[in-house]
XYZ file of C-alpha atoms in Angstrom:
564
model
C -122.797 -214.313 173.379
C -122.121 -217.626 175.154
C -125.310 -219.466 176.414
C -125.144 -222.813 178.239
C -126.989 -225.563 176.549
C -128.126 -228.799 178.143
C -131.013 -230.121 176.140
C -132.431 -229.894 172.722
C -129.078 -230.473 171.004
C -129.306 -234.108 170.028
C -130.321 -233.662 166.433
C -127.783 -230.922 165.802
C -124.954 -232.915 167.344
C -125.755 -236.083 165.430
C -125.868 -234.072 162.164
C -122.517 -232.607 162.903
C -121.101 -235.982 163.876
C -122.191 -237.496 160.556
C -120.796 -234.601 158.598
C -117.514 -234.561 160.512
C -116.528 -238.133 159.769
C -116.808 -240.734 156.949
C -117.219 -243.911 159.117
C -120.322 -245.987 158.381
C -122.337 -246.673 161.591
C -123.851 -250.140 161.939
C -125.833 -249.406 165.191
C -127.503 -246.428 166.835
C -125.156 -243.974 168.525
C -125.845 -242.083 171.706
C -124.450 -238.581 171.524
C -122.600 -238.947 174.800
C -120.732 -242.058 173.905
C -116.985 -241.634 174.067
C -116.244 -242.221 170.394
C -118.537 -239.477 169.406
C -117.640 -236.845 172.083
C -113.876 -237.474 171.942
C -113.705 -237.868 168.132
C -110.067 -237.852 166.891
C -111.384 -236.602 163.540
C -113.335 -233.622 164.924
C -110.776 -230.923 164.495
C -113.186 -228.196 165.653
C -113.967 -230.236 168.875
C -117.640 -229.522 168.165
C -119.204 -232.158 170.323
C -116.538 -231.981 173.012
C -117.340 -228.293 173.418
C -121.052 -229.158 173.943
C -119.852 -231.509 176.665
C -117.887 -228.601 178.217
C -120.951 -226.260 177.825
C -123.051 -228.784 179.773
C -120.721 -228.401 182.689
C -121.844 -224.805 183.141
C -125.351 -226.159 183.913
C -124.188 -227.637 187.167
C -123.499 -224.158 188.526
C -126.637 -223.020 190.491
C -128.867 -220.230 189.243
C -129.865 -217.928 192.102
C -133.278 -216.648 190.834
C -136.353 -218.397 192.289
C -134.400 -221.680 192.480
C -135.504 -223.135 195.840
C -138.437 -225.403 195.201
C -140.353 -225.613 191.994
C -143.095 -224.135 189.657
C -141.174 -221.739 190.038
C -139.318 -221.684 193.280
C -138.273 -219.067 195.831
C -135.112 -216.941 196.351
C -132.785 -218.432 199.068
C -133.050 -214.995 200.710
C -136.653 -216.042 201.684
C -134.997 -218.274 204.192
C -133.487 -215.308 206.033
C -134.679 -212.182 207.710
C -134.658 -210.310 204.412
C -137.743 -211.862 202.837
C -140.338 -214.574 203.040
C -142.274 -216.458 200.341
C -145.703 -214.892 199.463
C -147.095 -218.426 199.035
C -147.872 -220.678 202.004
C -146.195 -223.917 202.808
C -143.108 -223.434 200.692
C -140.064 -225.616 201.180
C -137.738 -222.613 201.476
C -139.411 -221.964 204.844
C -138.049 -225.281 206.152
C -134.893 -223.375 206.979
C -136.753 -221.016 209.252
C -139.347 -223.271 210.837
C -137.199 -226.240 211.874
C -138.419 -228.744 209.264
C -134.894 -229.486 207.835
C -133.523 -232.987 208.345
C -131.358 -235.548 206.580
C -134.229 -236.545 204.313
C -135.697 -233.144 203.799
C -133.400 -230.377 202.539
C -134.623 -228.169 199.759
C -131.064 -227.197 198.692
C -128.829 -230.287 199.305
C -126.604 -229.770 196.239
C -124.589 -232.915 197.073
C -125.653 -235.032 194.133
C -125.527 -232.139 191.652
C -122.015 -231.141 192.710
C -120.548 -234.608 192.518
C -122.321 -235.220 189.180
C -120.652 -232.083 187.848
C -117.334 -233.026 189.366
C -117.449 -236.426 187.745
C -118.252 -234.860 184.312
C -115.428 -232.419 184.729
C -113.058 -235.318 185.421
C -114.388 -237.179 182.404
C -113.678 -233.993 180.265
C -110.142 -233.593 181.709
C -109.364 -237.274 181.056
C -110.443 -237.203 177.382
C -110.199 -233.805 175.806
C -106.637 -234.275 174.610
C -107.865 -237.074 172.292
C -109.577 -234.322 170.189
C -107.287 -232.726 167.617
C -107.907 -229.187 168.633
C -105.088 -226.615 169.188
C -103.035 -227.033 172.328
C -103.933 -223.453 173.405
C -107.718 -224.188 173.052
C -107.310 -227.497 174.929
C -105.476 -225.808 177.772
C -108.086 -223.059 178.159
C -110.947 -225.616 178.121
C -109.225 -227.701 180.682
C -108.890 -224.663 182.927
C -112.564 -223.968 182.577
C -113.447 -227.434 183.628
C -111.179 -227.270 186.645
C -112.627 -223.992 187.685
C -116.160 -225.366 187.635
C -114.890 -228.425 189.540
C -113.367 -226.126 192.166
C -116.576 -223.928 192.349
C -118.670 -227.106 192.931
C -116.382 -228.049 195.708
C -116.808 -224.594 197.253
C -120.592 -225.007 197.010
C -120.248 -228.221 198.989
C -117.858 -226.909 201.608
C -119.981 -223.899 202.351
C -122.886 -226.138 203.028
C -121.291 -229.110 204.720
C -117.666 -228.287 205.685
C -115.115 -230.823 204.521
C -116.289 -233.316 201.873
C -114.581 -236.163 200.029
C -111.932 -234.874 197.520
C -111.727 -237.322 194.640
C -109.123 -235.524 192.595
C -109.150 -236.651 188.934
C -110.628 -240.096 189.669
C -113.589 -241.318 187.580
C -115.229 -244.083 189.644
C -116.914 -247.083 188.119
C -119.474 -249.432 189.721
C -116.613 -251.856 190.537
C -114.654 -249.274 192.582
C -114.890 -248.932 196.341
C -117.031 -245.875 196.801
C -116.728 -245.602 200.589
C -114.600 -242.447 200.419
C -114.255 -240.531 203.727
C -114.595 -236.826 204.096
C -111.481 -234.682 203.898
C -110.946 -232.062 206.553
C -112.131 -228.541 206.025
C -108.611 -227.313 205.825
C -107.724 -229.896 203.091
C -110.701 -228.804 201.044
C -109.914 -225.059 201.372
C -106.278 -225.831 200.375
C -107.410 -227.750 197.300
C -109.749 -225.065 196.123
C -107.238 -222.388 196.492
C -104.496 -224.370 194.951
C -106.757 -225.137 191.935
C -107.622 -221.441 191.519
C -103.914 -220.465 191.574
C -102.942 -223.263 189.171
C -105.543 -222.327 186.518
C -105.951 -218.526 186.706
C -103.083 -217.559 184.310
C -104.305 -220.046 181.588
C -107.952 -218.735 181.691
C -109.065 -215.939 179.353
C -107.573 -212.574 180.147
C -109.744 -209.607 180.489
C -111.373 -208.025 178.592
C -113.393 -210.910 177.309
C -114.634 -210.637 173.688
C -118.326 -210.398 173.008
C -118.256 -213.858 171.396
C -116.819 -215.487 174.487
C -118.629 -213.429 177.132
C -119.835 -215.779 179.875
C -116.783 -217.966 179.670
C -114.720 -218.144 182.704
C -112.106 -215.375 182.981
C -108.997 -215.124 185.054
C -110.737 -212.848 187.549
C -113.265 -215.536 188.327
C -110.588 -217.849 189.591
C -109.233 -215.100 191.806
C -112.700 -214.187 193.081
C -113.479 -217.820 193.932
C -110.127 -218.039 195.833
C -110.948 -214.832 197.604
C -114.468 -215.948 198.685
C -113.167 -219.259 199.825
C -110.533 -217.656 201.989
C -112.932 -215.027 203.262
C -115.305 -217.855 204.508
C -112.280 -219.831 205.903
C -111.164 -216.741 207.985
C -114.760 -216.137 209.305
C -115.761 -216.954 212.872
C -117.796 -220.041 212.130
C -114.959 -221.757 210.264
C -111.966 -220.117 211.889
C -111.972 -222.199 215.078
C -115.673 -221.367 215.991
C -117.394 -224.529 214.763
C -120.254 -225.958 216.901
C -118.912 -229.541 216.915
C -117.839 -231.001 220.222
C -116.195 -234.109 218.805
C -112.566 -233.346 217.708
C -112.839 -235.267 214.437
C -116.097 -233.535 213.508
C -114.557 -230.169 214.445
C -111.768 -230.688 211.861
C -114.363 -231.587 209.294
C -116.501 -228.521 209.949
C -113.680 -225.981 210.047
C -110.248 -225.117 211.442
C -110.076 -226.637 215.014
C -108.374 -223.521 216.336
C -108.645 -219.871 215.456
C -105.966 -217.954 213.684
C -106.639 -214.235 213.002
C -103.918 -214.144 210.412
C -106.133 -216.062 208.048
C -107.746 -212.721 207.248
C -104.427 -211.716 205.634
C -104.943 -214.484 202.968
C -108.511 -213.195 202.231
C -107.096 -209.638 202.024
C -104.338 -210.759 199.664
C -106.798 -212.471 197.231
C -109.027 -209.394 197.145
C -106.094 -207.177 196.633
C -104.948 -209.469 193.734
C -108.123 -209.033 191.868
C -108.196 -205.285 192.512
C -104.765 -204.990 190.943
C -105.865 -206.530 187.724
C -107.046 -202.947 187.111
C -109.827 -204.103 184.923
C -112.874 -204.559 187.108
C -114.760 -201.462 188.336
C -117.996 -200.320 189.841
C -120.709 -199.370 187.307
C -121.899 -195.750 187.591
C -125.505 -196.847 188.104
C -126.363 -199.531 190.662
C -129.302 -201.161 188.798
C -127.426 -201.333 185.457
C -125.206 -204.072 186.755
C -128.078 -206.532 186.631
C -129.747 -205.514 183.290
C -126.719 -204.904 181.233
C -125.387 -208.292 180.134
C -121.708 -207.200 179.730
C -120.151 -204.655 182.085
C -116.886 -204.329 183.987
C -118.481 -204.902 187.363
C -119.510 -208.461 186.418
C -116.671 -211.054 187.005
C -118.814 -214.100 186.230
C -122.517 -214.615 185.679
C -124.586 -217.596 184.576
C -125.786 -216.845 181.000
C -129.308 -217.083 179.820
C -131.350 -215.777 176.980
C -133.115 -212.507 177.521
C -136.511 -213.060 179.190
C -139.134 -211.553 181.554
C -139.038 -214.316 184.166
C -137.944 -212.112 187.068
C -140.696 -209.642 186.417
C -143.482 -212.299 185.876
C -142.419 -214.237 188.933
C -141.881 -211.367 191.433
C -143.428 -208.033 190.427
C -146.638 -206.797 192.031
C -149.745 -208.892 191.408
C -152.276 -206.251 190.483
C -151.366 -205.767 186.773
C -153.448 -207.731 184.335
C -152.605 -209.358 181.039
C -150.172 -209.024 179.336
C -148.231 -207.854 182.391
C -149.539 -210.250 184.941
C -147.024 -211.039 187.687
C -147.130 -213.616 190.564
C -145.519 -211.530 193.289
C -143.783 -214.617 194.825
C -141.239 -212.739 197.055
C -142.152 -210.590 199.994
C -139.184 -208.555 201.310
C -139.415 -207.707 204.958
C -139.650 -204.469 206.852
C -136.451 -205.732 208.568
C -134.610 -205.386 205.304
C -136.245 -202.122 204.386
C -135.138 -200.615 207.716
C -131.546 -201.723 207.075
C -131.250 -199.123 204.183
C -130.096 -195.802 205.482
C -131.231 -192.361 204.446
C -129.540 -190.775 201.394
C -127.277 -188.811 203.867
C -125.830 -192.253 204.831
C -127.191 -192.173 208.353
C -129.303 -195.126 209.622
C -133.012 -194.356 210.083
C -132.598 -194.943 213.799
C -130.296 -191.916 214.044
C -132.347 -188.842 215.050
C -130.186 -186.639 212.822
C -131.044 -188.793 209.747
C -134.292 -186.981 208.869
C -136.401 -190.184 208.679
C -140.134 -189.799 208.934
C -142.152 -192.957 209.677
C -145.183 -191.471 207.815
C -143.233 -190.757 204.685
C -140.927 -193.748 205.062
C -139.553 -193.956 201.564
C -138.629 -190.261 201.025
C -134.958 -189.381 201.112
C -133.732 -192.956 201.413
C -130.639 -194.740 200.054
C -131.372 -195.049 196.313
C -130.656 -198.718 196.496
C -133.892 -199.198 198.292
C -135.707 -198.013 195.174
C -133.772 -200.548 193.172
C -134.444 -203.431 195.528
C -138.079 -203.413 196.641
C -141.490 -202.242 195.447
C -143.200 -200.123 198.049
C -146.527 -198.391 198.190
C -146.604 -195.407 195.703
C -143.705 -196.533 193.631
C -144.493 -196.103 189.878
C -144.678 -199.271 187.792
C -146.391 -199.878 184.418
C -147.924 -196.359 184.326
C -149.477 -196.381 187.778
C -148.482 -196.223 191.468
C -148.018 -199.560 193.214
C -150.890 -200.073 195.679
C -149.786 -202.171 198.716
C -152.240 -200.385 201.008
C -154.927 -202.646 202.546
C -157.440 -203.312 199.726
C -155.212 -201.880 197.117
C -154.849 -203.576 193.638
C -151.532 -205.079 194.731
C -152.788 -206.131 198.199
C -156.451 -206.921 197.666
C -156.804 -209.462 200.443
C -158.621 -212.745 200.157
C -156.980 -215.853 198.787
C -154.913 -214.226 196.101
C -151.169 -214.873 196.373
C -149.869 -211.459 197.303
C -147.342 -209.706 199.475
C -147.350 -210.666 203.145
C -145.238 -207.658 204.172
C -146.405 -204.756 202.046
C -143.432 -205.088 199.674
C -142.433 -206.909 196.542
C -139.057 -207.686 195.095
C -137.866 -205.076 192.573
C -134.200 -205.911 192.173
C -132.854 -207.349 188.830
C -135.654 -205.670 186.853
C -135.445 -203.005 184.166
C -137.349 -199.719 184.556
C -140.812 -200.401 183.434
C -142.381 -197.467 185.187
C -143.752 -195.916 182.072
C -144.218 -199.073 179.960
C -147.470 -200.845 179.260
C -145.884 -204.317 179.130
C -142.682 -206.124 179.881
C -139.993 -206.639 177.295
C -137.186 -209.256 177.316
C -134.349 -208.340 179.500
C -130.956 -209.697 180.385
C -131.367 -211.691 183.548
C -127.948 -213.356 184.098
C -127.477 -214.438 187.667
C -124.139 -212.895 188.898
C -121.817 -215.174 190.885
C -119.047 -212.680 191.436
C -119.083 -208.878 191.013
C -116.602 -206.225 191.822
C -118.712 -204.708 194.721
C -118.483 -207.988 196.603
C -114.634 -207.911 196.144
C -114.578 -204.422 197.661
C -116.665 -205.500 200.562
C -114.486 -208.588 201.107
C -111.468 -206.290 201.061
C -112.986 -203.955 203.608
C -113.965 -206.787 205.886
C -110.462 -208.432 205.825
C -108.791 -205.014 206.430
C -111.056 -204.268 209.383
C -110.543 -207.705 210.937
C -106.792 -207.142 210.671
C -107.112 -203.916 212.655
C -106.735 -201.609 209.678
C -110.030 -199.974 210.356
C -109.467 -196.592 208.662
C -107.974 -198.317 205.547
C -111.182 -200.433 205.438
C -113.295 -197.274 205.114
C -111.950 -196.371 201.656
C -113.594 -199.207 199.535
C -116.833 -198.538 201.508
C -116.807 -194.869 200.425
C -116.520 -195.972 196.817
C -119.547 -198.377 197.155
C -121.653 -195.679 198.923
C -120.729 -193.045 196.407
C -121.842 -195.248 193.535
C -125.060 -196.061 195.490
C -126.058 -192.375 195.418
C -125.422 -191.680 199.057
C -124.529 -187.953 199.629
C -120.896 -187.219 200.522
C -121.671 -184.911 203.418
C -119.445 -182.081 204.719
C -116.778 -184.570 205.681
C -116.884 -186.549 202.432
C -117.444 -189.821 204.396
C -120.853 -190.738 202.969
C -122.466 -191.285 206.405
C -119.503 -193.132 207.922
C -118.522 -191.293 211.072
C -115.032 -190.161 211.788
C -113.134 -192.180 214.350
C -115.252 -195.251 213.764
C -114.098 -198.272 215.883
C -113.366 -201.742 214.597
C -116.450 -203.154 216.194
C -118.595 -200.381 214.805
C -117.157 -200.813 211.288
C -117.679 -204.601 211.574
C -121.437 -203.968 212.053
C -121.460 -201.315 209.317
C -119.738 -203.713 206.779
C -122.233 -206.487 207.661
C -125.105 -204.164 207.043
C -123.577 -202.809 203.875
C -123.261 -206.328 202.519
C -126.894 -206.982 203.458
C -128.213 -204.085 201.403
C -125.729 -204.027 198.534
C -125.854 -207.796 197.888
C -129.549 -208.418 198.799
C -131.081 -211.378 197.000
C -127.796 -212.403 195.470
C -127.492 -215.434 197.760
C -125.121 -213.909 200.333
C -127.277 -213.217 203.402
C -128.123 -216.805 204.057
C -124.469 -217.749 204.151
C -123.061 -214.532 205.692
C -125.102 -214.838 208.952
C -123.726 -218.393 209.213
C -120.063 -217.703 208.537
C -120.189 -214.733 210.939
C -121.877 -217.040 213.484
C -124.645 -214.559 214.240
C -127.609 -216.682 212.877
C -128.751 -217.576 216.377
C -129.591 -213.853 216.729
C -130.307 -212.757 213.184
C -132.585 -215.737 212.395
C -134.356 -216.138 215.770
C -136.465 -213.061 215.323
C -139.834 -211.714 214.413
C -140.271 -210.640 210.803
C -142.032 -207.438 210.177
C -144.052 -205.981 207.461
C -146.074 -202.744 207.120
C -149.816 -202.274 207.274
C -150.851 -199.268 205.119
C -154.320 -197.573 205.453
C -155.434 -195.145 202.852
C -157.088 -192.150 204.513
C -160.118 -190.324 203.080
C -157.901 -187.345 201.988
C -155.579 -189.611 199.981
C -152.790 -189.783 202.534
C -151.599 -192.984 204.028
C -150.951 -194.242 207.625
C -148.077 -196.704 207.948
C -147.962 -199.131 210.852
C -145.136 -201.608 211.438
C -146.554 -204.983 212.181
C -145.205 -208.445 213.017
C -145.909 -210.963 210.191
C -144.303 -214.133 211.516
C -141.409 -215.386 213.671
C -138.524 -217.366 212.278
C -136.244 -219.744 214.249
C -132.747 -221.098 213.927
C -131.142 -224.107 215.543
C -127.350 -224.172 215.956
C -127.082 -227.375 213.971
C -128.303 -225.374 210.967
C -124.895 -223.670 210.744
C -124.047 -226.523 208.479
C -126.388 -228.679 206.417
C -127.020 -232.358 207.084
C -125.332 -234.804 204.724
C -128.110 -236.464 202.709
C -129.314 -239.615 204.243
C -129.044 -241.715 201.137
C -125.306 -240.733 200.850
C -124.482 -241.780 204.452
C -126.341 -245.054 204.000
C -124.353 -245.825 200.714
C -121.073 -244.625 202.162
C -120.611 -245.668 205.687
C -117.411 -243.785 205.914
C -119.166 -240.508 205.743
C -119.329 -238.793 209.173
C -122.550 -236.883 209.648
C -122.455 -233.230 210.786
C -123.147 -232.271 214.458
C -126.722 -232.380 215.459
C -128.035 -234.481 212.562
């Protein structure tokens, strides 16, 4: 099993370096100096591989990563959740506190640091006497990570400076202007196409699991093209200045861009390797499975549980309950017959609100009465998991359940696989359906959605359409797909970006957030009352992030985004 390593390797590396060569050293050597990393006598490329492994650390981890000690899910900056703690930096996205000096997720410096290290690797790896095939594969890995880091920049800022293979020194002119959005998209797509056939072919061996496979390059290309075809970037940018408009997206709309997104999704599907897992939750707790295209590797642990599970369990299962999913999200899940709870024919009962629901709801949130660690979760007022007072606890009546193993009958947590998934096959099917529908092929777009709903545990119904009505229109299916992405990909860092690329954030994120107040009656039943918890806001300038102030003061050629 491949695990990224960033620190704690110095002694090992120095030991290996001494044993790999016979040169006598006359001065201390830093492990990252060129003559040690790119050692012409290191036939196993031991230290160079450590350098490559370190590149993986520049790719973000999605679990509780916004802020510190620990942080919050990015989804807590959407209508899907809120932080259980007060005054958290993730709330800056929903209360108007973001500015050029104050962005909890800037990612600019991290990305360009990773891009620089990728370029250093690419410029030097051929000095190491490894096999040509190994060197080629390693170079493709580095180029993939570089392309992914550019995508992370583009989805935040629009067009950014493309530096190619250059490795700047302090004597170079660093006043590099931003490339256009189109140039950046073309670069990322071209890189993915150039490297995909020299990456590892599926299936990946156990010993190399976590390394970048061919499918990841195709998935990155597909996500890039999906974003590029979406309303915000496809001629719908908010910039009024022509030069800024070209930086923030395509200046004019072209519906045919959806065809490129469709072709990329189709290319991955036609690998005939990736597939939906039979059980939804197993995707996240089984380290290696055919739905995972690429995930960030980590050692087995209990961090998700201890950070996010309900707060009322004592030692050794104490949890912090840091994430409060909203009633807004809970209501987005349909009944198990596939019908939305707003449909009178769905069978929904507001006083037994979790009975007969989409099974993915059970796998995504803790609600009152759900079994966990040998007792029912108590999120009623005064319950063990919502005691009131100053304890950090749910603000909505819900806790995050997703990504956790089934501990309903355990007495304690055990270490589990918690690899954050960057790309998985269900996303590809949703991308495929979205592109088909936008191209007017609405009934064709239904088929991949049926597969997703079938796996989720939705009932087929008499018409075998899993709750999707016959004769559904393009506009209706568009809304259906957007909701299906919301519930299928919840807390996987999609909602924050999806409402932006669809250009619906001014509605979706200017809204009250709701929770549920639950009163336990004398006879042991419960009364559920939907209640407003807070209101979030969204300003149009937040469709794209502000370039960091320190970057625009160091590089006067950087044009700031609209509104900042």
